[in-house]
């Protein structure tokens, strides 16, 4: 690799639309890191939020966006064991952790208080090259193309939320609020876990996403602006849902989620917003509810979702609506923001010849 600079999508100021494609220095790797040639990086709702300055987390500007990615190892540091040049991999997102706290020592390093993730704390993968600690890597089968493998990250978010932090038994009534990429993948994980009925709810503008939910296994979709979701849920079970997953990415639907849940049921919240809300917490006590937040994922979850992706069990093509070269990042972001596609994937090496 002769070049010393490469193109990268950089978030450079904490104001709206402060993102641009820039030539930046190719990163240098440490002994326990690899330099990855990015094969594909998918656009996350959080990338779109950062670009519009509507995010609710701290961003170290300037930073290269992108935390959902896979690629080929181009160079491995001297201390790296188990990976070498030419290996096809995907990467977890906890780019920096302390390695010493209780959470790091018990394999829950994704919750390390010092954690810094790609794309907001550490330079991410919307670039030709990205520097990655070897401990973040997972090998992927040759049969799994990068433009689907990069979806391992949102898959891991959904798997953690529905299969680790929630309990679903076959025949459970599960409701998913919010049919964005994470909500749809949560619905798919619920379907794979045996949820039935499986209700996915969204707004009128979500019509194409609700249609995708049907293909991913929802037994019923609800437009909450034209239908009474509570009545639909109670038409299946008068006491309410066993599990409600709030994947709306907003704060306010949490009250609705509590209302839809049966006594002794569970609410899992994944996705967040800067908005704080007044909330009646009495139903939690009165109906013995469990409310569980879900944040990121760790090693065993990644191994599972890579298997699911490779076997095609999560129907990942259902959510990918746009594949574009890095130069077209803005269109990829806008298409998601405007709801024209569910998920965009950027291919920094360019589009494959068909
Ligand atoms: Zn993401
Ligand atoms: Zn730690």
Coordinates of C-alpha atoms and ligand atoms in Angstrom, one line a residue:
X1 CA 0.0 0.0 0.0
X2 CA 1.9 3.0 -1.3
X3 CA -0.5 5.8 -0.5
X4 CA -0.2 7.7 2.7
X5 CA -3.7 9.3 2.5
X6 CA -7.1 7.8 1.8
X7 CA -10.7 9.1 1.5
X8 CA -12.8 9.0 4.7
X9 CA -16.3 10.2 5.8
X10 CA -15.3 12.6 8.6
X11 CA -17.6 14.1 11.3
X12 CA -15.7 17.3 12.0
X13 CA -17.9 19.6 14.1
X14 CA -20.8 19.4 16.6
X15 CA -23.3 21.1 14.4
X16 CA -25.8 19.9 11.8
X17 CA -24.3 18.6 8.5
X18 CA -20.7 18.8 9.6
X19 CA -19.7 15.7 7.8
X20 CA -17.7 15.5 4.6
X21 CA -15.5 13.2 2.5
X22 CA -11.9 14.1 3.2
X23 CA -8.4 12.8 2.4
X24 CA -6.9 11.8 5.7
X25 CA -3.7 10.0 6.7
X26 CA -3.8 6.2 6.5
X27 CA -3.7 5.1 10.1
X28 CA -0.6 3.4 11.5
X29 CA -1.1 0.3 13.5
X30 CA 0.2 -0.8 16.9
X31 CA 1.6 -4.2 17.7
X32 CA -1.7 -5.8 18.6
X33 CA -3.7 -4.2 15.8
X34 CA -4.4 -4.9 12.2
X35 CA -4.9 -2.6 9.3
X36 CA -8.1 -3.6 7.6
X37 CA -9.0 -2.9 3.9
X38 CA -12.7 -2.1 4.3
X39 CA -14.9 -4.3 2.1
X40 CA -18.2 -2.9 3.2
X41 CA -19.6 -0.6 5.9
X42 CA -23.3 -0.2 6.6
X43 CA -24.9 3.0 7.6
X44 CA -26.4 3.0 11.1
X45 CA -29.2 5.3 12.3
X46 CA -26.6 6.6 14.7
X47 CA -24.4 7.7 11.8
X48 CA -27.3 9.6 10.4
X49 CA -28.0 11.2 13.8
X50 CA -24.4 12.3 14.1
X51 CA -24.5 13.8 10.7
X52 CA -27.6 15.8 11.7
X53 CA -26.2 16.6 15.2
X54 CA -29.2 14.8 16.8
X55 CA -27.2 12.2 18.7
X56 CA -27.3 11.6 22.4
X57 CA -23.7 10.4 23.0
X58 CA -20.4 12.2 23.2
X59 CA -18.4 12.4 20.0
X60 CA -14.6 13.1 19.8
X61 CA -14.4 15.3 16.7
X62 CA -12.9 15.0 14.2
X63 CA -13.8 11.3 13.8
X64 CA -14.3 9.0 10.8
X65 CA -17.8 7.6 10.9
X66 CA -18.7 3.9 10.6
X67 CA -18.9 1.0 13.1
X68 CA -20.7 -1.7 11.0
X69 CA -18.0 -3.2 8.8
X70 CA -16.0 -6.0 7.4
X71 CA -12.9 -6.3 5.3
X72 CA -9.6 -8.0 4.6
X73 CA -6.6 -7.9 6.8
X74 CA -4.0 -5.9 4.9
X75 CA -1.3 -5.8 7.6
X76 CA -1.1 -7.4 11.1
X77 CA 0.9 -6.0 14.0
X78 CA 3.8 -7.9 15.4
X79 CA 2.0 -9.3 18.5
X80 CA -1.2 -10.3 16.6
X81 CA -1.9 -14.1 16.9
X82 CA -4.5 -15.9 14.9
X83 CA -5.0 -13.4 12.1
X84 CA -2.9 -12.6 9.1
X85 CA -2.8 -10.7 5.8
X86 CA -5.7 -11.8 3.5
X87 CA -8.0 -13.0 6.3
X88 CA -11.7 -12.0 5.8
X89 CA -13.1 -10.6 9.0
X90 CA -15.8 -8.5 10.7
X91 CA -15.1 -6.3 13.7
X92 CA -16.8 -5.7 17.0
X93 CA -17.3 -2.1 17.9
X94 CA -15.6 -1.7 21.3
X95 CA -12.4 -0.2 19.8
X96 CA -11.0 0.8 23.2
X97 CA -11.7 -0.8 26.6
X98 CA -9.7 -0.8 29.9
X99 CA -9.2 -4.5 30.1
X100 CA -9.1 -4.4 33.9
X101 CA -12.5 -3.6 35.3
X102 CA -15.1 -6.1 36.5
X103 CA -16.9 -5.9 33.2
X104 CA -13.8 -6.4 31.1
X105 CA -12.7 -9.3 33.3
X106 CA -16.1 -11.1 33.0
X107 CA -16.4 -10.9 29.2
X108 CA -18.9 -8.0 29.3
X109 CA -16.3 -5.6 28.0
X110 CA -19.0 -3.9 25.9
X111 CA -20.2 -2.3 29.1
X112 CA -16.7 -1.2 30.2
X113 CA -17.1 2.4 31.6
X114 CA -14.0 3.4 29.6
X115 CA -15.3 1.9 26.3
X116 CA -14.8 4.0 23.2
X117 CA -16.5 2.8 20.0
X118 CA -15.6 3.2 16.4
X119 CA -17.2 6.1 14.6
X120 CA -17.7 8.4 17.6
X121 CA -14.8 7.8 20.0
X122 CA -12.2 6.2 17.6
X123 CA -11.9 6.6 13.8
X124 CA -14.3 4.2 12.1
X125 CA -14.6 2.4 8.8
X126 CA -16.2 4.8 6.3
X127 CA -12.8 4.9 4.7
X128 CA -10.6 2.8 2.5
X129 CA -8.6 1.6 5.6
X130 CA -9.3 1.2 9.3
X131 CA -7.1 0.4 12.2
X132 CA -8.6 -2.3 14.5
X133 CA -7.4 -4.1 17.6
X134 CA -7.1 -7.8 16.8
X135 CA -9.3 -8.7 19.8
X136 CA -12.3 -7.1 18.0
X137 CA -12.0 -9.4 15.0
X138 CA -14.1 -12.4 13.9
X139 CA -13.3 -14.5 10.9
X140 CA -16.1 -14.9 8.4
X141 CA -16.7 -17.8 5.9
X142 CA -15.8 -17.2 2.3
X143 CA -19.4 -17.8 1.4
X144 CA -20.5 -14.7 3.3
X145 CA -20.0 -11.5 1.1
X146 CA -18.9 -8.3 2.8
X147 CA -22.0 -6.4 1.9
X148 CA -24.0 -8.7 4.1
X149 CA -21.3 -9.5 6.7
X150 CA -21.1 -5.8 7.7
X151 CA -24.7 -6.3 9.0
X152 CA -23.3 -8.5 11.8
X153 CA -23.2 -5.5 14.1
X154 CA -26.9 -4.5 13.9
X155 CA -27.6 -8.2 14.0
X156 CA -25.6 -8.5 17.2
X157 CA -27.5 -5.5 18.7
X158 CA -30.8 -7.3 18.0
X159 CA -29.6 -10.7 19.2
X160 CA -28.4 -9.2 22.4
X161 CA -31.7 -7.5 22.9
X162 CA -34.0 -10.3 22.1
X163 CA -32.0 -13.5 22.7
X164 CA -29.8 -12.5 25.7
X165 CA -31.5 -9.7 27.5
X166 CA -35.1 -11.0 26.9
X167 CA -36.7 -14.3 27.4
X168 CA -38.8 -15.5 24.5
X169 CA -40.5 -19.0 24.4
X170 CA -42.2 -20.5 21.4
X171 CA -45.8 -19.2 21.3
X172 CA -45.0 -16.0 23.2
X173 CA -46.9 -12.9 22.2
X174 CA -44.2 -10.4 21.3
X175 CA -44.6 -6.8 20.2
X176 CA -41.9 -4.7 18.5
X177 CA -42.3 -0.9 18.5
X178 CA -40.5 0.8 15.7
X179 CA -39.6 -0.9 12.4
X180 CA -36.2 0.7 11.8
X181 CA -33.3 -1.6 11.0
X182 CA -32.8 -2.5 14.6
X183 CA -36.6 -3.1 15.2
X184 CA -36.8 -5.3 12.1
X185 CA -33.8 -7.3 13.1
X186 CA -35.3 -7.6 16.7
X187 CA -38.5 -8.9 15.0
X188 CA -36.5 -11.4 13.0
X189 CA -34.6 -12.7 16.1
X190 CA -38.0 -12.9 17.9
X191 CA -39.4 -14.9 15.0
X192 CA -36.4 -17.2 15.1
X193 CA -37.0 -17.7 18.8
X194 CA -40.5 -18.8 18.2
X195 CA -42.5 -15.7 19.0
X196 CA -46.1 -16.1 17.8
X197 CA -48.1 -13.9 17.5
X198 CA -45.4 -11.4 16.5
X199 CA -46.7 -7.9 16.1
X200 CA -44.6 -5.0 14.6
X201 CA -45.9 -1.5 15.0
X202 CA -44.9 1.7 13.3
X203 CA -46.2 5.0 11.8
X204 CA -48.0 5.5 8.5
X205 CA -44.7 6.7 7.0
X206 CA -43.2 3.3 7.9
X207 CA -45.4 1.4 5.4
X208 CA -42.5 -0.1 3.4
X209 CA -40.7 -1.1 6.6
X210 CA -43.9 -2.7 8.0
X211 CA -44.2 -4.6 4.7
X212 CA -40.6 -5.8 5.3
X213 CA -41.5 -6.8 8.8
X214 CA -44.1 -9.2 7.3
X215 CA -41.4 -10.8 5.2
X216 CA -39.2 -11.2 8.3
X217 CA -41.8 -13.1 10.2
X218 CA -44.2 -10.6 11.8
X219 CA -47.7 -12.3 11.9
X220 CA -49.4 -8.9 12.2
X221 CA -48.2 -5.3 11.4
X222 CA -49.9 -2.2 12.9
X223 CA -49.9 1.4 11.7
X224 CA -50.4 3.1 15.0
X225 CA -51.8 6.2 13.3
X226 CA -54.7 4.4 11.8
X227 CA -55.2 1.4 14.1
X228 CA -55.5 0.9 17.9
X229 CA -52.4 -1.1 18.8
X230 CA -53.7 -1.8 22.3
X231 CA -56.9 -3.3 20.9
X232 CA -54.9 -5.4 18.4
X233 CA -52.7 -6.8 21.2
X234 CA -55.7 -7.5 23.4
X235 CA -57.4 -9.3 20.5
X236 CA -54.7 -11.9 20.9
X237 CA -54.4 -11.8 24.7
X238 CA -56.7 -9.9 27.0
X239 CA -53.9 -9.5 29.6
X240 CA -51.3 -8.1 27.2
X241 CA -48.0 -9.1 25.6
X242 CA -45.4 -11.3 27.2
X243 CA -42.7 -9.1 25.8
X244 CA -42.6 -5.6 24.3
X245 CA -39.4 -4.5 22.6
X246 CA -39.2 -0.8 22.3
X247 CA -36.9 -0.2 19.3
X248 CA -38.5 3.1 18.4
X249 CA -35.3 5.0 19.1
X250 CA -37.4 7.6 21.0
X251 CA -38.1 8.0 24.7
X252 CA -41.8 8.5 24.7
X253 CA -43.1 5.1 23.5
X254 CA -41.8 3.5 26.7
X255 CA -45.0 4.5 28.5
X256 CA -47.0 2.7 25.7
X257 CA -44.7 -0.3 26.0
X258 CA -45.4 -0.6 29.7
X259 CA -49.2 -0.4 29.0
X260 CA -49.1 -3.2 26.4
X261 CA -47.2 -5.6 28.7
X262 CA -49.0 -8.3 30.7
X263 CA -48.6 -8.6 34.4
X264 CA -45.2 -10.2 35.1
X265 CA -44.1 -9.5 31.6
X266 CA -41.0 -7.8 30.2
X267 CA -40.2 -4.6 28.4
X268 CA -36.8 -4.4 26.6
X269 CA -35.6 -1.0 25.4
X270 CA -33.0 -0.8 22.7
X271 CA -32.2 2.5 21.0
X272 CA -32.1 5.9 22.6
X273 CA -32.7 9.6 22.1
X274 CA -31.7 12.9 23.8
X275 CA -35.3 13.4 24.9
X276 CA -36.2 13.1 28.6
X277 CA -39.8 12.3 29.5
X278 CA -42.1 12.2 32.5
X279 CA -43.1 8.6 33.0
X280 CA -45.6 6.9 35.3
X281 CA -43.6 4.2 36.9
X282 CA -46.4 2.8 39.0
X283 CA -47.4 0.1 36.4
X284 CA -43.9 -1.4 36.9
X285 CA -44.7 -2.1 40.6
X286 CA -48.4 -2.8 40.3
X287 CA -48.0 -5.3 37.5
X288 CA -44.6 -6.7 38.5
X289 CA -43.0 -5.7 35.2
X290 CA -39.4 -6.1 34.3
X291 CA -37.8 -3.4 32.3
X292 CA -34.4 -4.1 30.7
X293 CA -32.1 -1.8 28.7
X294 CA -30.0 -3.4 26.0
X295 CA -26.7 -2.0 24.9
X296 CA -24.3 -3.5 22.3
X297 CA -23.0 -7.1 22.4
X298 CA -20.0 -9.3 23.0
X299 CA -17.9 -12.2 21.6
X300 CA -20.4 -15.1 21.8
X301 CA -23.2 -13.0 20.3
X302 CA -21.0 -12.2 17.3
X303 CA -20.1 -15.8 16.7
X304 CA -23.8 -16.7 16.7
X305 CA -24.9 -13.9 14.3
X306 CA -22.1 -14.7 11.8
X307 CA -23.5 -18.2 11.7
X308 CA -27.1 -16.9 11.2
X309 CA -26.0 -14.5 8.5
X310 CA -24.0 -17.2 6.7
X311 CA -26.9 -19.6 6.8
X312 CA -29.2 -16.8 5.5
X313 CA -31.5 -17.4 8.5
X314 CA -32.0 -13.7 9.1
X315 CA -32.9 -12.8 5.5
X316 CA -30.5 -9.9 5.5
X317 CA -31.2 -8.9 1.9
X318 CA -34.7 -7.8 3.1
X319 CA -33.2 -4.7 4.8
X320 CA -30.5 -3.6 2.3
X321 CA -31.9 -1.1 -0.1
X322 CA -28.9 0.7 -1.4
X323 CA -25.2 -0.2 -2.2
X324 CA -23.0 2.7 -3.0
X325 CA -19.3 3.7 -3.3
X326 CA -17.9 5.8 -0.5
X327 CA -18.2 9.1 -2.6
X328 CA -22.0 8.7 -2.5
X329 CA -22.2 8.5 1.3
X330 CA -24.5 11.5 1.4
X331 CA -27.1 9.9 -0.8
X332 CA -26.8 6.7 1.3
X333 CA -27.5 8.7 4.5
X334 CA -30.3 10.7 3.0
X335 CA -32.0 7.6 1.5
X336 CA -32.2 6.1 5.0
X337 CA -33.2 9.4 6.7
X338 CA -36.0 9.9 4.2
X339 CA -37.2 6.3 4.5
X340 CA -36.5 5.5 0.9
X341 CA -34.4 2.5 2.0
X342 CA -34.2 0.6 5.3
X343 CA -30.4 0.3 5.2
X344 CA -27.6 1.6 3.0
X345 CA -24.2 -0.2 2.6
X346 CA -21.1 1.7 1.5
X347 CA -18.4 -0.1 -0.5
X348 CA -15.1 1.8 -0.1
X349 CA -13.4 -0.5 -2.7
X350 CA -16.1 0.5 -5.2
X351 CA -19.1 -1.5 -6.6
X352 CA -18.3 -5.0 -7.7
X353 CA -18.4 -5.5 -11.5
X354 CA -21.6 -7.4 -12.4
Ligands
LIG1 ZN1 -25.1 0.6 14.5
LIG2 ZN1 -13.1 -2.2 31.5

